[in-house]
JSON list of C-alpha atoms in Angstrom, two decimals:
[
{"chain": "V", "resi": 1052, "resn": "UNK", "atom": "CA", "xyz": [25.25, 50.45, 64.28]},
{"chain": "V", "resi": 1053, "resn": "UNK", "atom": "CA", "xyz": [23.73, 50.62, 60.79]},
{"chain": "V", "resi": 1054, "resn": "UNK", "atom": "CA", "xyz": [21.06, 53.66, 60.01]},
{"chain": "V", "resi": 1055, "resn": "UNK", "atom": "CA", "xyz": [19.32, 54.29, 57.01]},
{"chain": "V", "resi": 1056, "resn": "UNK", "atom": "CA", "xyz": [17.96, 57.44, 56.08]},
{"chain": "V", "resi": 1057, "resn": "UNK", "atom": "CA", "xyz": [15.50, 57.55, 53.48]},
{"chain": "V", "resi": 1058, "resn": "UNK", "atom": "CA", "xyz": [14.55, 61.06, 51.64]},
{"chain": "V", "resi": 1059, "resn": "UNK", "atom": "CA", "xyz": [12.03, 62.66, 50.74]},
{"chain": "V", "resi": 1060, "resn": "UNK", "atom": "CA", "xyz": [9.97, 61.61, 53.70]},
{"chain": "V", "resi": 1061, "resn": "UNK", "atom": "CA", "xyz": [6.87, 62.04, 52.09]},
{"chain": "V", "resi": 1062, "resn": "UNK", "atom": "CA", "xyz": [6.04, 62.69, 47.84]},
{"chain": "V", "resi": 1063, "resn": "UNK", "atom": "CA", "xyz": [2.93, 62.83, 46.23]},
{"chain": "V", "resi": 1064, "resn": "UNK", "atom": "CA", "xyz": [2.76, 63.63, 42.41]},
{"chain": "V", "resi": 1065, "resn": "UNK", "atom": "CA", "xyz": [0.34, 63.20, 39.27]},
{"chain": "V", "resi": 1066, "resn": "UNK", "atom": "CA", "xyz": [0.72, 59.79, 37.78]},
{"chain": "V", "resi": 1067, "resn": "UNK", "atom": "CA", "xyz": [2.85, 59.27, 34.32]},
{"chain": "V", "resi": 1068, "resn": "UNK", "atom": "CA", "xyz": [5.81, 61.50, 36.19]},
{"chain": "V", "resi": 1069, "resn": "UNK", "atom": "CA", "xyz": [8.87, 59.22, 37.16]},
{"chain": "V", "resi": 1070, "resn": "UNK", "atom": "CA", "xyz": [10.25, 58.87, 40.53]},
{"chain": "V", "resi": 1071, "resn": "UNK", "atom": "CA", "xyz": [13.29, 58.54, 42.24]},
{"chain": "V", "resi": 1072, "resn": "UNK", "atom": "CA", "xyz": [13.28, 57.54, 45.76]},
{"chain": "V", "resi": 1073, "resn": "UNK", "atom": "CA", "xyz": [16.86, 57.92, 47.85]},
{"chain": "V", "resi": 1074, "resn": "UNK", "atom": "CA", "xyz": [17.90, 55.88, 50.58]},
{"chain": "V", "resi": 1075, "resn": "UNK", "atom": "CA", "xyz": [21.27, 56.22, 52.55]},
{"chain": "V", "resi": 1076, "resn": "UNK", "atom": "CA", "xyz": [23.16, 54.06, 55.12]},
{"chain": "V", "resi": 1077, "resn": "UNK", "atom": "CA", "xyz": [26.10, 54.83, 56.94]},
{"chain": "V", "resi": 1078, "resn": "UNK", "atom": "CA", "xyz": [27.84, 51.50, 57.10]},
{"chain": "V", "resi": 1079, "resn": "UNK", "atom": "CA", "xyz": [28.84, 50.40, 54.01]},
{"chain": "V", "resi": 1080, "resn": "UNK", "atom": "CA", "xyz": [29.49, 46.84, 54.83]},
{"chain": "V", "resi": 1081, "resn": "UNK", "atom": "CA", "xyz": [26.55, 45.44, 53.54]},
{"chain": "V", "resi": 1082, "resn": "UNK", "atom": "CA", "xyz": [25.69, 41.61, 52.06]},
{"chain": "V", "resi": 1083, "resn": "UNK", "atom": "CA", "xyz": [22.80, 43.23, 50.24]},
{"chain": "V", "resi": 1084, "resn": "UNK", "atom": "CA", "xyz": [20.06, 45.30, 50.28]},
{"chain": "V", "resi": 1085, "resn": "UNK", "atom": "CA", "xyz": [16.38, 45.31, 49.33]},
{"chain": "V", "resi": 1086, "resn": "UNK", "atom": "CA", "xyz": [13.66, 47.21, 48.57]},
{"chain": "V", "resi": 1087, "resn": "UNK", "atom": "CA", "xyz": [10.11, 46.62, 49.74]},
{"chain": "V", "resi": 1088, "resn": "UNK", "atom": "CA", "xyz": [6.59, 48.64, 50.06]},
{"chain": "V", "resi": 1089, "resn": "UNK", "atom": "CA", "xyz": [4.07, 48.62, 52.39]},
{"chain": "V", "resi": 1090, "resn": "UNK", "atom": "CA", "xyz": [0.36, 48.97, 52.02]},
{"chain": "V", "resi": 1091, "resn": "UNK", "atom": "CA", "xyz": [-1.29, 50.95, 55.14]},
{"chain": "V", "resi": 1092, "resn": "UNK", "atom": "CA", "xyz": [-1.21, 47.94, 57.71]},
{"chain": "V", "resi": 1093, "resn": "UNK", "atom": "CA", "xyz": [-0.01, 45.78, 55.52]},
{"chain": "V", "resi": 1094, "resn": "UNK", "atom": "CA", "xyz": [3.07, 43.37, 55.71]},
{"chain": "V", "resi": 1095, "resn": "UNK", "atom": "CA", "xyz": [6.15, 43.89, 53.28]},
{"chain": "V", "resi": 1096, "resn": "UNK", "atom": "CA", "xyz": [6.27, 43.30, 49.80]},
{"chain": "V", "resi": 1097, "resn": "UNK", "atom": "CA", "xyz": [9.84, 42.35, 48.08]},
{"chain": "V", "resi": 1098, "resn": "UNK", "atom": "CA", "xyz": [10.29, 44.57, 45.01]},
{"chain": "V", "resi": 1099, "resn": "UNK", "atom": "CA", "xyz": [13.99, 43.88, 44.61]},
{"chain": "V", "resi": 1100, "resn": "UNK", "atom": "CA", "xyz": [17.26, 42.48, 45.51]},
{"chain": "V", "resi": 1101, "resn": "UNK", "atom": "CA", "xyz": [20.58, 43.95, 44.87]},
{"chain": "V", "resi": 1102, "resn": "UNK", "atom": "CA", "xyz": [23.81, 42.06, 46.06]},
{"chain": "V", "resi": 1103, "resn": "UNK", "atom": "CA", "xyz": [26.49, 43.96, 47.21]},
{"chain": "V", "resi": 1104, "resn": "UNK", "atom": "CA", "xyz": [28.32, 42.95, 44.14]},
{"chain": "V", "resi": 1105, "resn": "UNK", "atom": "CA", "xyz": [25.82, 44.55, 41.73]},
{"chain": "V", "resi": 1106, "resn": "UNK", "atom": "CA", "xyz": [25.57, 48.00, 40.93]},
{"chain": "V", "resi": 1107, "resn": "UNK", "atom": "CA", "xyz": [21.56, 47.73, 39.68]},
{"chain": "V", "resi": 1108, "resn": "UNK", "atom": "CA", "xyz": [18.00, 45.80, 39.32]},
{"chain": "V", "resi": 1109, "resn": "UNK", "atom": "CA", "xyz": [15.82, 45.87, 37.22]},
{"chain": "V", "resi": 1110, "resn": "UNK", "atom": "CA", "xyz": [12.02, 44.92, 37.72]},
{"chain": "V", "resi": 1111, "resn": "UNK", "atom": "CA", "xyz": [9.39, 45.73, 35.28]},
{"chain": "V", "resi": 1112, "resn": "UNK", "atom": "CA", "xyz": [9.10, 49.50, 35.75]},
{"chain": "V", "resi": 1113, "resn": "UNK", "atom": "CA", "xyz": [11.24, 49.87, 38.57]},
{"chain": "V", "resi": 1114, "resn": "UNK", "atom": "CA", "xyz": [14.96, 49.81, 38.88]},
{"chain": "V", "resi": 1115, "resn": "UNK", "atom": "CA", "xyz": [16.92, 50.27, 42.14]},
{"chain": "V", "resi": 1116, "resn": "UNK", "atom": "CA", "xyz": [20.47, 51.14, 41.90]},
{"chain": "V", "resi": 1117, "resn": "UNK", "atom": "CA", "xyz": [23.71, 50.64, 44.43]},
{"chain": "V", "resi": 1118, "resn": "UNK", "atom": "CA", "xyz": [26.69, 52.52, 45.42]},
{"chain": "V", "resi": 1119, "resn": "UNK", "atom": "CA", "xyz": [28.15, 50.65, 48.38]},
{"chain": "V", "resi": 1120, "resn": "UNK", "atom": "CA", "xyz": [31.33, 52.53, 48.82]},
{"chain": "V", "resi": 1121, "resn": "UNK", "atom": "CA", "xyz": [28.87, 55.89, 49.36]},
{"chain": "V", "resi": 1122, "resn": "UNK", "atom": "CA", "xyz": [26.56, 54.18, 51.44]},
{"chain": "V", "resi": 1123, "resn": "UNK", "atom": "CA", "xyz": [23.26, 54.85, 48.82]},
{"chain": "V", "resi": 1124, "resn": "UNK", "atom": "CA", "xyz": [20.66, 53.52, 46.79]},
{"chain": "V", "resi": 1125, "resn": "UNK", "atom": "CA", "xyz": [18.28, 55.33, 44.62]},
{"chain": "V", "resi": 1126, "resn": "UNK", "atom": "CA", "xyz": [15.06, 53.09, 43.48]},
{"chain": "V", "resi": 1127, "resn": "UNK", "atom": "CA", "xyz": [13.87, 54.44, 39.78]},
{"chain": "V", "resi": 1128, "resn": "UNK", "atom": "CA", "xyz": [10.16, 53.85, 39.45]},
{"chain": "V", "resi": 1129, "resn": "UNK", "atom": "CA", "xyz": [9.14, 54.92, 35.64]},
{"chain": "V", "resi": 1130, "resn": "UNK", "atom": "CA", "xyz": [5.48, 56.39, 34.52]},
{"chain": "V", "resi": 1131, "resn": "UNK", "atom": "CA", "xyz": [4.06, 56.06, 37.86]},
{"chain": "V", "resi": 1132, "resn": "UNK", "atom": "CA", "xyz": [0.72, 55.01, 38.59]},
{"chain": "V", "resi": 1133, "resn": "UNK", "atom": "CA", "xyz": [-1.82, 55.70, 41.64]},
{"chain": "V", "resi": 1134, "resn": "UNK", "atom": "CA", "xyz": [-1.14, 51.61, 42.17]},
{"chain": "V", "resi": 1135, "resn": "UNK", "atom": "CA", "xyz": [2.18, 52.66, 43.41]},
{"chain": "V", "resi": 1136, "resn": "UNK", "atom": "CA", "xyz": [1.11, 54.45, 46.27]},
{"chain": "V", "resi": 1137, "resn": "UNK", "atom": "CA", "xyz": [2.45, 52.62, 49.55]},
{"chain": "V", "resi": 1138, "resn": "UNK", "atom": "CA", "xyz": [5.27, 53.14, 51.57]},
{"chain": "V", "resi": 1139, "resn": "UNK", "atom": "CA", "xyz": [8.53, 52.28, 50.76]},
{"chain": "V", "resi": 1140, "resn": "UNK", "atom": "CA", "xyz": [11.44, 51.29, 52.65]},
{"chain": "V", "resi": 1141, "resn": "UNK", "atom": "CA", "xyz": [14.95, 50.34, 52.17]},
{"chain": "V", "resi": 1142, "resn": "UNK", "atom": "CA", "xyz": [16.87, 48.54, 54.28]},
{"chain": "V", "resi": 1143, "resn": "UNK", "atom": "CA", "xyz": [20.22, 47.19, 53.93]},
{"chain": "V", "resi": 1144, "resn": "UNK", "atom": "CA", "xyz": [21.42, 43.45, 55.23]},
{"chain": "V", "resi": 1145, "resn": "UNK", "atom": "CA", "xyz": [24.86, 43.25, 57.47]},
{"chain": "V", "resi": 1146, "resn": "UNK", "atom": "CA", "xyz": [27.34, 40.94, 57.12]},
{"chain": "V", "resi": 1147, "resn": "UNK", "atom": "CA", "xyz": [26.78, 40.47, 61.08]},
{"chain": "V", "resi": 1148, "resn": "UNK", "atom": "CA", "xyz": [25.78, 41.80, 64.64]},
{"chain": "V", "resi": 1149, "resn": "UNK", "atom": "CA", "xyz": [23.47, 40.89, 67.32]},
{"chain": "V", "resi": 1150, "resn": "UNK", "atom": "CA", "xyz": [20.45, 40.43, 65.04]},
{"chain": "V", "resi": 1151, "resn": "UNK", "atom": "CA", "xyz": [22.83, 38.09, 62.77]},
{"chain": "V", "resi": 1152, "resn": "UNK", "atom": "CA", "xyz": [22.38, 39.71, 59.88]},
{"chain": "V", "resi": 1153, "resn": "UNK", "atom": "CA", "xyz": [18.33, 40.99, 60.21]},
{"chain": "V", "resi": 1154, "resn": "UNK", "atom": "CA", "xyz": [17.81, 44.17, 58.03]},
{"chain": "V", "resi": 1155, "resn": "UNK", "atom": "CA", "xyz": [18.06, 47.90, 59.17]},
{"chain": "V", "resi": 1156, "resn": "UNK", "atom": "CA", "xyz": [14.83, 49.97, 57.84]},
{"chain": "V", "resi": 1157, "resn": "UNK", "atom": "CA", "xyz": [14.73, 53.57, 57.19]},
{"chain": "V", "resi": 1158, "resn": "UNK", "atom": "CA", "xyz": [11.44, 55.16, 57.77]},
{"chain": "V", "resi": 1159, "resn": "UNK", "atom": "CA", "xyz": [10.68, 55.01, 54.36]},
{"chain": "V", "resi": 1160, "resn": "UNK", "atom": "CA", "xyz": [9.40, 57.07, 52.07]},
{"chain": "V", "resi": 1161, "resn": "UNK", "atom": "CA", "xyz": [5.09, 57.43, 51.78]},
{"chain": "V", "resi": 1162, "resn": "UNK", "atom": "CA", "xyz": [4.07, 57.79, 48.31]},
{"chain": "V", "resi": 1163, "resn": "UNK", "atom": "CA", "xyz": [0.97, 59.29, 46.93]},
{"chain": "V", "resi": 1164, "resn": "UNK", "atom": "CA", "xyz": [0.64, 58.83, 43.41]},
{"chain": "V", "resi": 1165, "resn": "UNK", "atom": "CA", "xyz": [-2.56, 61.01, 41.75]},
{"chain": "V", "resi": 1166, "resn": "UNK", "atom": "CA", "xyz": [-5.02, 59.92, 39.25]},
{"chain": "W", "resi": 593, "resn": "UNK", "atom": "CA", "xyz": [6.91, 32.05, 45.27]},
{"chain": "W", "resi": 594, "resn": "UNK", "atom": "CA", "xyz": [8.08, 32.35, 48.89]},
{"chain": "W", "resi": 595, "resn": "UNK", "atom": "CA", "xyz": [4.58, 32.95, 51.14]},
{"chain": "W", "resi": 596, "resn": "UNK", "atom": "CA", "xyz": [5.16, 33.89, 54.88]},
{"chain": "W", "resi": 597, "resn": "UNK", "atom": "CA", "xyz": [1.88, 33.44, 56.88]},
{"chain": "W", "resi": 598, "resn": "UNK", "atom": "CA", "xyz": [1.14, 34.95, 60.33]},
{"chain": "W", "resi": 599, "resn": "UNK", "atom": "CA", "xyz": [-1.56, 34.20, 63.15]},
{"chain": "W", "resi": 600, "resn": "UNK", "atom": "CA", "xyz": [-3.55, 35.82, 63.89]},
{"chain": "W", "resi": 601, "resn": "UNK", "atom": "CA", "xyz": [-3.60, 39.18, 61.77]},
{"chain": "W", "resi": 602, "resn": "UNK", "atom": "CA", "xyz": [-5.16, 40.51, 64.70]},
{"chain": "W", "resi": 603, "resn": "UNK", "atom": "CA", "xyz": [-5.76, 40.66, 68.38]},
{"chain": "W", "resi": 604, "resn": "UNK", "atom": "CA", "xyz": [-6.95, 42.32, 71.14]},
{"chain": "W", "resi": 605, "resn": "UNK", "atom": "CA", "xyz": [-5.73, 41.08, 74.57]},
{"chain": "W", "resi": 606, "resn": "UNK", "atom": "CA", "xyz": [-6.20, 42.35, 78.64]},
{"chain": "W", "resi": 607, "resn": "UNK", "atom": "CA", "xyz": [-2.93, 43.47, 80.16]},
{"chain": "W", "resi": 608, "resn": "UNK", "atom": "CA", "xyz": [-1.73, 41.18, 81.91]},
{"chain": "W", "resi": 609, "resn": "UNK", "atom": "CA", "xyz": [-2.37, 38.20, 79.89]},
{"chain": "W", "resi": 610, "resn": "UNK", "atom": "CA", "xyz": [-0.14, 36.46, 77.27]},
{"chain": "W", "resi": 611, "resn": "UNK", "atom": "CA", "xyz": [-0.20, 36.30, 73.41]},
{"chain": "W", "resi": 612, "resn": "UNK", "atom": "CA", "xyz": [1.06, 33.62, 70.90]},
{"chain": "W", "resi": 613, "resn": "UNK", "atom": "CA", "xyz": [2.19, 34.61, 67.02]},
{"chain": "W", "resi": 614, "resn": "UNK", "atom": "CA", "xyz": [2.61, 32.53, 64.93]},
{"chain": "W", "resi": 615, "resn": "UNK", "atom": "CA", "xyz": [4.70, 32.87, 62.03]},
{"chain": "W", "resi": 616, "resn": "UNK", "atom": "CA", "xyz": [4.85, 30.15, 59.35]},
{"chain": "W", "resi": 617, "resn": "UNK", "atom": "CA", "xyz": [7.04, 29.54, 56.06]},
{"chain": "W", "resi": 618, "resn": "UNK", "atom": "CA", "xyz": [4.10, 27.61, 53.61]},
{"chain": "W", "resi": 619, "resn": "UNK", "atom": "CA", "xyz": [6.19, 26.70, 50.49]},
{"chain": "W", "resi": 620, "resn": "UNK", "atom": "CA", "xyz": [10.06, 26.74, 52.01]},
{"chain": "W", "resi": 621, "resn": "UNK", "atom": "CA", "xyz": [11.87, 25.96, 54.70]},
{"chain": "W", "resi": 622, "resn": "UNK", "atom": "CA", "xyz": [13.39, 28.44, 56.56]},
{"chain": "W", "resi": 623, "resn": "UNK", "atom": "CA", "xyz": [16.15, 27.81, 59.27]},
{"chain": "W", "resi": 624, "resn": "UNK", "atom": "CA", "xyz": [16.43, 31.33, 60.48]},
{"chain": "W", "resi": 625, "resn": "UNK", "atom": "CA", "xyz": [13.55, 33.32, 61.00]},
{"chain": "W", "resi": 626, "resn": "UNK", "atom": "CA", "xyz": [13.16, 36.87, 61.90]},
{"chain": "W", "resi": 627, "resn": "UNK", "atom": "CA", "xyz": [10.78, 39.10, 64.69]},
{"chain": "W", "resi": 628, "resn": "UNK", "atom": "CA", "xyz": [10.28, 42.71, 63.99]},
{"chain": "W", "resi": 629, "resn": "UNK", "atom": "CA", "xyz": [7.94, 45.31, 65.42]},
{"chain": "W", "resi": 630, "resn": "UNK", "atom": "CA", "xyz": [6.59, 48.60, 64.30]},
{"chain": "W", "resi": 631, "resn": "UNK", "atom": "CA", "xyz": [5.40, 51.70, 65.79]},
{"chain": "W", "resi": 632, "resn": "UNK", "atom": "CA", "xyz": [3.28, 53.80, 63.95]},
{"chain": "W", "resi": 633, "resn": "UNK", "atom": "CA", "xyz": [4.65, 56.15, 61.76]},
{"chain": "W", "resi": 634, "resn": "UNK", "atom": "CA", "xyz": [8.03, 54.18, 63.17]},
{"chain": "W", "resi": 635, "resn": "UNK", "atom": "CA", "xyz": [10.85, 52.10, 60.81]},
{"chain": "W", "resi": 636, "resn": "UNK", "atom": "CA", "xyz": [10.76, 48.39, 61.69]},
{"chain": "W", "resi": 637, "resn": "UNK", "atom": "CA", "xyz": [12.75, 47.42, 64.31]},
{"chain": "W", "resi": 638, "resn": "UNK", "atom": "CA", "xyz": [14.18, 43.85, 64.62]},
{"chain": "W", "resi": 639, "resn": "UNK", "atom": "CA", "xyz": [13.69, 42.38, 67.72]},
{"chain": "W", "resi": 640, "resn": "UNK", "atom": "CA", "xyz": [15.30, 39.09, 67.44]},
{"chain": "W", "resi": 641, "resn": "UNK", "atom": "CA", "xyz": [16.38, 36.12, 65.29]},
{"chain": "W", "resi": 642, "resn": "UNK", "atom": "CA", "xyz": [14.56, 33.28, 66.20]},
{"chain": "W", "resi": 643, "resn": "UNK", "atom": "CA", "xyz": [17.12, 29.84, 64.72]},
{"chain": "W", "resi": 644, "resn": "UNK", "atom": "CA", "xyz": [15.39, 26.66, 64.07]},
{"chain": "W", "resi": 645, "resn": "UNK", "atom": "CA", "xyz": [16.33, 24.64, 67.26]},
{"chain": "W", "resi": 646, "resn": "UNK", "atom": "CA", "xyz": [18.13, 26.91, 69.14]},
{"chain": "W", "resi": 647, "resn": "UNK", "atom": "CA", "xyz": [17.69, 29.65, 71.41]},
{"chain": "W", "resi": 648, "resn": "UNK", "atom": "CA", "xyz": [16.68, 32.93, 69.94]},
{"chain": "W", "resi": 649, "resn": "UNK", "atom": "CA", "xyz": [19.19, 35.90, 69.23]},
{"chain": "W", "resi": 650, "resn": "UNK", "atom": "CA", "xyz": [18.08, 39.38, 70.69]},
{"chain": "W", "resi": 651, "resn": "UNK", "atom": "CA", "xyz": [18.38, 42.77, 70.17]},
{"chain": "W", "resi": 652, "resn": "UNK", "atom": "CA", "xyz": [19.93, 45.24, 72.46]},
{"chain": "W", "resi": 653, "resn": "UNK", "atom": "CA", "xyz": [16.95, 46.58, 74.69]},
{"chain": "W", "resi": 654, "resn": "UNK", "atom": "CA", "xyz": [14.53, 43.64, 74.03]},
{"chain": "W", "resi": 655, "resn": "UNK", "atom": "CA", "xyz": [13.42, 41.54, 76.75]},
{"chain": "W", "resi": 656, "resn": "UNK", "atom": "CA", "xyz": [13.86, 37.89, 76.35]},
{"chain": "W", "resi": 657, "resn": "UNK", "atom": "CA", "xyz": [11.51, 37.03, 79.22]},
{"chain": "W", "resi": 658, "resn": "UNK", "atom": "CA", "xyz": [9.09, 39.33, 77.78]},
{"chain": "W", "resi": 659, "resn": "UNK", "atom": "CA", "xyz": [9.05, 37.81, 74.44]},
{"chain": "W", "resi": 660, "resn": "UNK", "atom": "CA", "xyz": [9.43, 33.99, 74.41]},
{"chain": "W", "resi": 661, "resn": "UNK", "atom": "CA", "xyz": [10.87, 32.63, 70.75]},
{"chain": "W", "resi": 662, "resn": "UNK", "atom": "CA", "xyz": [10.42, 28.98, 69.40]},
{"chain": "W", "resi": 663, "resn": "UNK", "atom": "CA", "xyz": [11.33, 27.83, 66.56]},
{"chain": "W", "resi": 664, "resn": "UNK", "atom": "CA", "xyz": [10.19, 24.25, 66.65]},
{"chain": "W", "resi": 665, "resn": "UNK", "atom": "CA", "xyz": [10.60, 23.76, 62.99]},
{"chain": "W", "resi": 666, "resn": "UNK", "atom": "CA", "xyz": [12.13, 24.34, 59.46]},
{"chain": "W", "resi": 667, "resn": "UNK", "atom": "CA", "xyz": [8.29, 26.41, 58.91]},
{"chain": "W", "resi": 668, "resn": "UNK", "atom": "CA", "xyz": [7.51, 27.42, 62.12]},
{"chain": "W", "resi": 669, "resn": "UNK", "atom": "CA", "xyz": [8.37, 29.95, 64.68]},
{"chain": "W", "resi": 670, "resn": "UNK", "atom": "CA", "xyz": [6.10, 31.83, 67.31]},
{"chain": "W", "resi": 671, "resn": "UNK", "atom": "CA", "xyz": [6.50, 34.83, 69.74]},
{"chain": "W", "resi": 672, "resn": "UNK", "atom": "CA", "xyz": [4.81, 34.74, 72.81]},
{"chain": "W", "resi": 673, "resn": "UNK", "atom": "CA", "xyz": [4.49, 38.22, 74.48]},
{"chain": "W", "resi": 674, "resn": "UNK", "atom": "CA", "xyz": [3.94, 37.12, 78.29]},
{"chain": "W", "resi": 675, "resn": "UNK", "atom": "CA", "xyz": [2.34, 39.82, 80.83]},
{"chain": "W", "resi": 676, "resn": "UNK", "atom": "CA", "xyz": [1.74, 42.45, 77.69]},
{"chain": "W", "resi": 677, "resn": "UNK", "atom": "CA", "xyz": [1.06, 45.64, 78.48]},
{"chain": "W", "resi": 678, "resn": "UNK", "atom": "CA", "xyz": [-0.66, 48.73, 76.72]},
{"chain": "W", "resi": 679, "resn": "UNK", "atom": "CA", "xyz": [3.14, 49.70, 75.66]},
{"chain": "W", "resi": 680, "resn": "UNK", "atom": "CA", "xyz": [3.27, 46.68, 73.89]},
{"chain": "W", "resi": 681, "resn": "UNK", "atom": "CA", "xyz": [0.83, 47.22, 71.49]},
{"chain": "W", "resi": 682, "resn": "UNK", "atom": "CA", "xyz": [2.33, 47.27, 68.06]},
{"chain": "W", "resi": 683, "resn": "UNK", "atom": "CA", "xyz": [2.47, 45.92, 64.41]},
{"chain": "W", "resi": 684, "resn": "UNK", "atom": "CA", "xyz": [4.54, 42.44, 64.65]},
{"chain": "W", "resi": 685, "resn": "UNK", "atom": "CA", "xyz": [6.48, 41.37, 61.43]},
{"chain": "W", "resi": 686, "resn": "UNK", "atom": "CA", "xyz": [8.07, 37.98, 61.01]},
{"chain": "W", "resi": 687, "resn": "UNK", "atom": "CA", "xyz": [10.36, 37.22, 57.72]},
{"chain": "W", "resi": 688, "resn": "UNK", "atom": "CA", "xyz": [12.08, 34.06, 56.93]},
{"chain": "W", "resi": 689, "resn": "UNK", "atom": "CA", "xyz": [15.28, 33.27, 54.65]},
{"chain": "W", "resi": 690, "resn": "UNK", "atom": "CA", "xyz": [14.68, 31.02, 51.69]},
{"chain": "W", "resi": 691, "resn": "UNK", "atom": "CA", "xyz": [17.29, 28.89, 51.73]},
{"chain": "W", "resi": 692, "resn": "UNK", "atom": "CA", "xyz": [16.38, 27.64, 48.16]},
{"chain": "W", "resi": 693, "resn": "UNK", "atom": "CA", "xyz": [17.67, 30.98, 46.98]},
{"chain": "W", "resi": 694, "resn": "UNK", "atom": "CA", "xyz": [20.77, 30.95, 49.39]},
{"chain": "W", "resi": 695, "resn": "UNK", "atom": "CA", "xyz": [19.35, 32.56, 52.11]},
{"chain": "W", "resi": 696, "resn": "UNK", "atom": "CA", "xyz": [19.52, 36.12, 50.44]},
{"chain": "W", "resi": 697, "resn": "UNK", "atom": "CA", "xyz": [16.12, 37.32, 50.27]},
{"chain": "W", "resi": 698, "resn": "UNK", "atom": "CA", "xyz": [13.87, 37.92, 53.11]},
{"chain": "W", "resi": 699, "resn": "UNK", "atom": "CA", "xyz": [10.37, 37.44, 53.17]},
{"chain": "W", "resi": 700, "resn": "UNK", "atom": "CA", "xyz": [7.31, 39.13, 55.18]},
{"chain": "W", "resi": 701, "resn": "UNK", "atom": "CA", "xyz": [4.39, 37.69, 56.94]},
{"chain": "W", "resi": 702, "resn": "UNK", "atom": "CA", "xyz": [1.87, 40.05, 56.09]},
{"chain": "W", "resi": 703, "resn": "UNK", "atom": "CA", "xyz": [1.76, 41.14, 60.45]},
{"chain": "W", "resi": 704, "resn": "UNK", "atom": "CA", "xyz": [-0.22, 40.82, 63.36]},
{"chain": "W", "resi": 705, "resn": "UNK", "atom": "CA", "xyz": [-1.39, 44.02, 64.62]},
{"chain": "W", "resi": 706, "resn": "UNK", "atom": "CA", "xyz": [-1.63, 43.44, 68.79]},
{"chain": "W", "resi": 707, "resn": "UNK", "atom": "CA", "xyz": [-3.61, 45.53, 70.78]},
{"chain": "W", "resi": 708, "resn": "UNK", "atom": "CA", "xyz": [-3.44, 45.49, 74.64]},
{"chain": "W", "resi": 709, "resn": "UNK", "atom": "CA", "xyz": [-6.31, 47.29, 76.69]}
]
């Protein structure tokens, strides 16, 4: 069964620094995997999308990078600002199992960014 | 884009009684839809994948008579949470595949939160 791990737990830093949040998985048969955020009560917002072909994504300011055969993912987010604080979880699609394919969260990581 | 509605965002229910979700795909059709739940402070966990006109695919430890799945339609699928209880109170997520983009992506409904007194 697929778990994701997602460190630090919790970060809260001035705005301008850059970020790196790390997420790890321990079954590296993965389709894809995505990274979203979550506003306090919130649904989930898509930020990106990286194939299990691809080693990175790029989106505006943030970039999420893949290394399947170590089970992790790092997501880059550059000059941070205090719009960026949510939550933000990883989770990484299977190829199958008895969801068919649904994806496995980590408990994210909650990120206060400072004015 | 690829907009995921739910209904309602919120409720408050007796125990003992039954709630419908509703979880609806507005610009895209979506043949597999997906039911999650989350705890506070908790990960999502999936609870089932609900296939457009078929039964419903569970997870281990989720009750399938306890949480009744239909997906009537390419843009529609509901959870019903019959006889809820106060342990059932919870944030419910759906998400839906676009198959437009090949099914990879998944996208949220923005969540009903469910509150049983």
């Amino acid at each position: 069964k697929q778990e994701v791990t997602q460190i630090p737990a919790a970060l809260s830093v001035p705005e301008g620094e850059n970020l790196v949040l790390n997420c790890s998985f321990t079954d590296s048969a993965i389709y894809n995997l995505q990274w979203f955020r979550q506003d306090p009560g919130k649904g989930l917002t898509s930020l990106l999308l990286i194939q299990s072909s691809q080693r990175e994504q790029t989106s505006g300011r943030l970039n999420a990078s893949l290394d399947k055969s170590s089970g992790r993912s790092t997501l880059y987010i550059a000059a941070s600002q205090p719009g960026d604080s949510a939550t933000y979880l990883c989770a990484p699609r299977g190829y199958s199992g008895g969801g068919a394919d649904g994806l496995t969260f980590g408990k994210g990581t909650h990120l206060i960014i400072q004015p | 884009g690829a907009v995921v509605s739910q209904h309602p965002s919120w409720v408050i229910c007796k125990s003992g009684t039954s709630v419908k979700i509703e979880c609806r795909s507005l610009d895209f059709q979506a043949t597999t839809m997906f039911w999650y739940r989350q705890f506070p402070k908790q990960s999502l966990m999936l609870m089932a994948t609900s296939n457009e006109g078929s039964k419903a695919t569970y997870e281990q430890g989720v009750e399938k008579d306890k949480f009744l799945i239909n997906h009537a339609s390419l843009t529609l699928s509901t959870l019903t949470v019959t006889s809820a209880h106060p342990e059932d109170s919870s944030f419910y997520i759906c998400s839906a595949r676009d198959l437009r983009s090949g099914g990879y992506e998944q996208y949220f409904g923005p969540g009903t939160r469910l509150t049983v007194t």
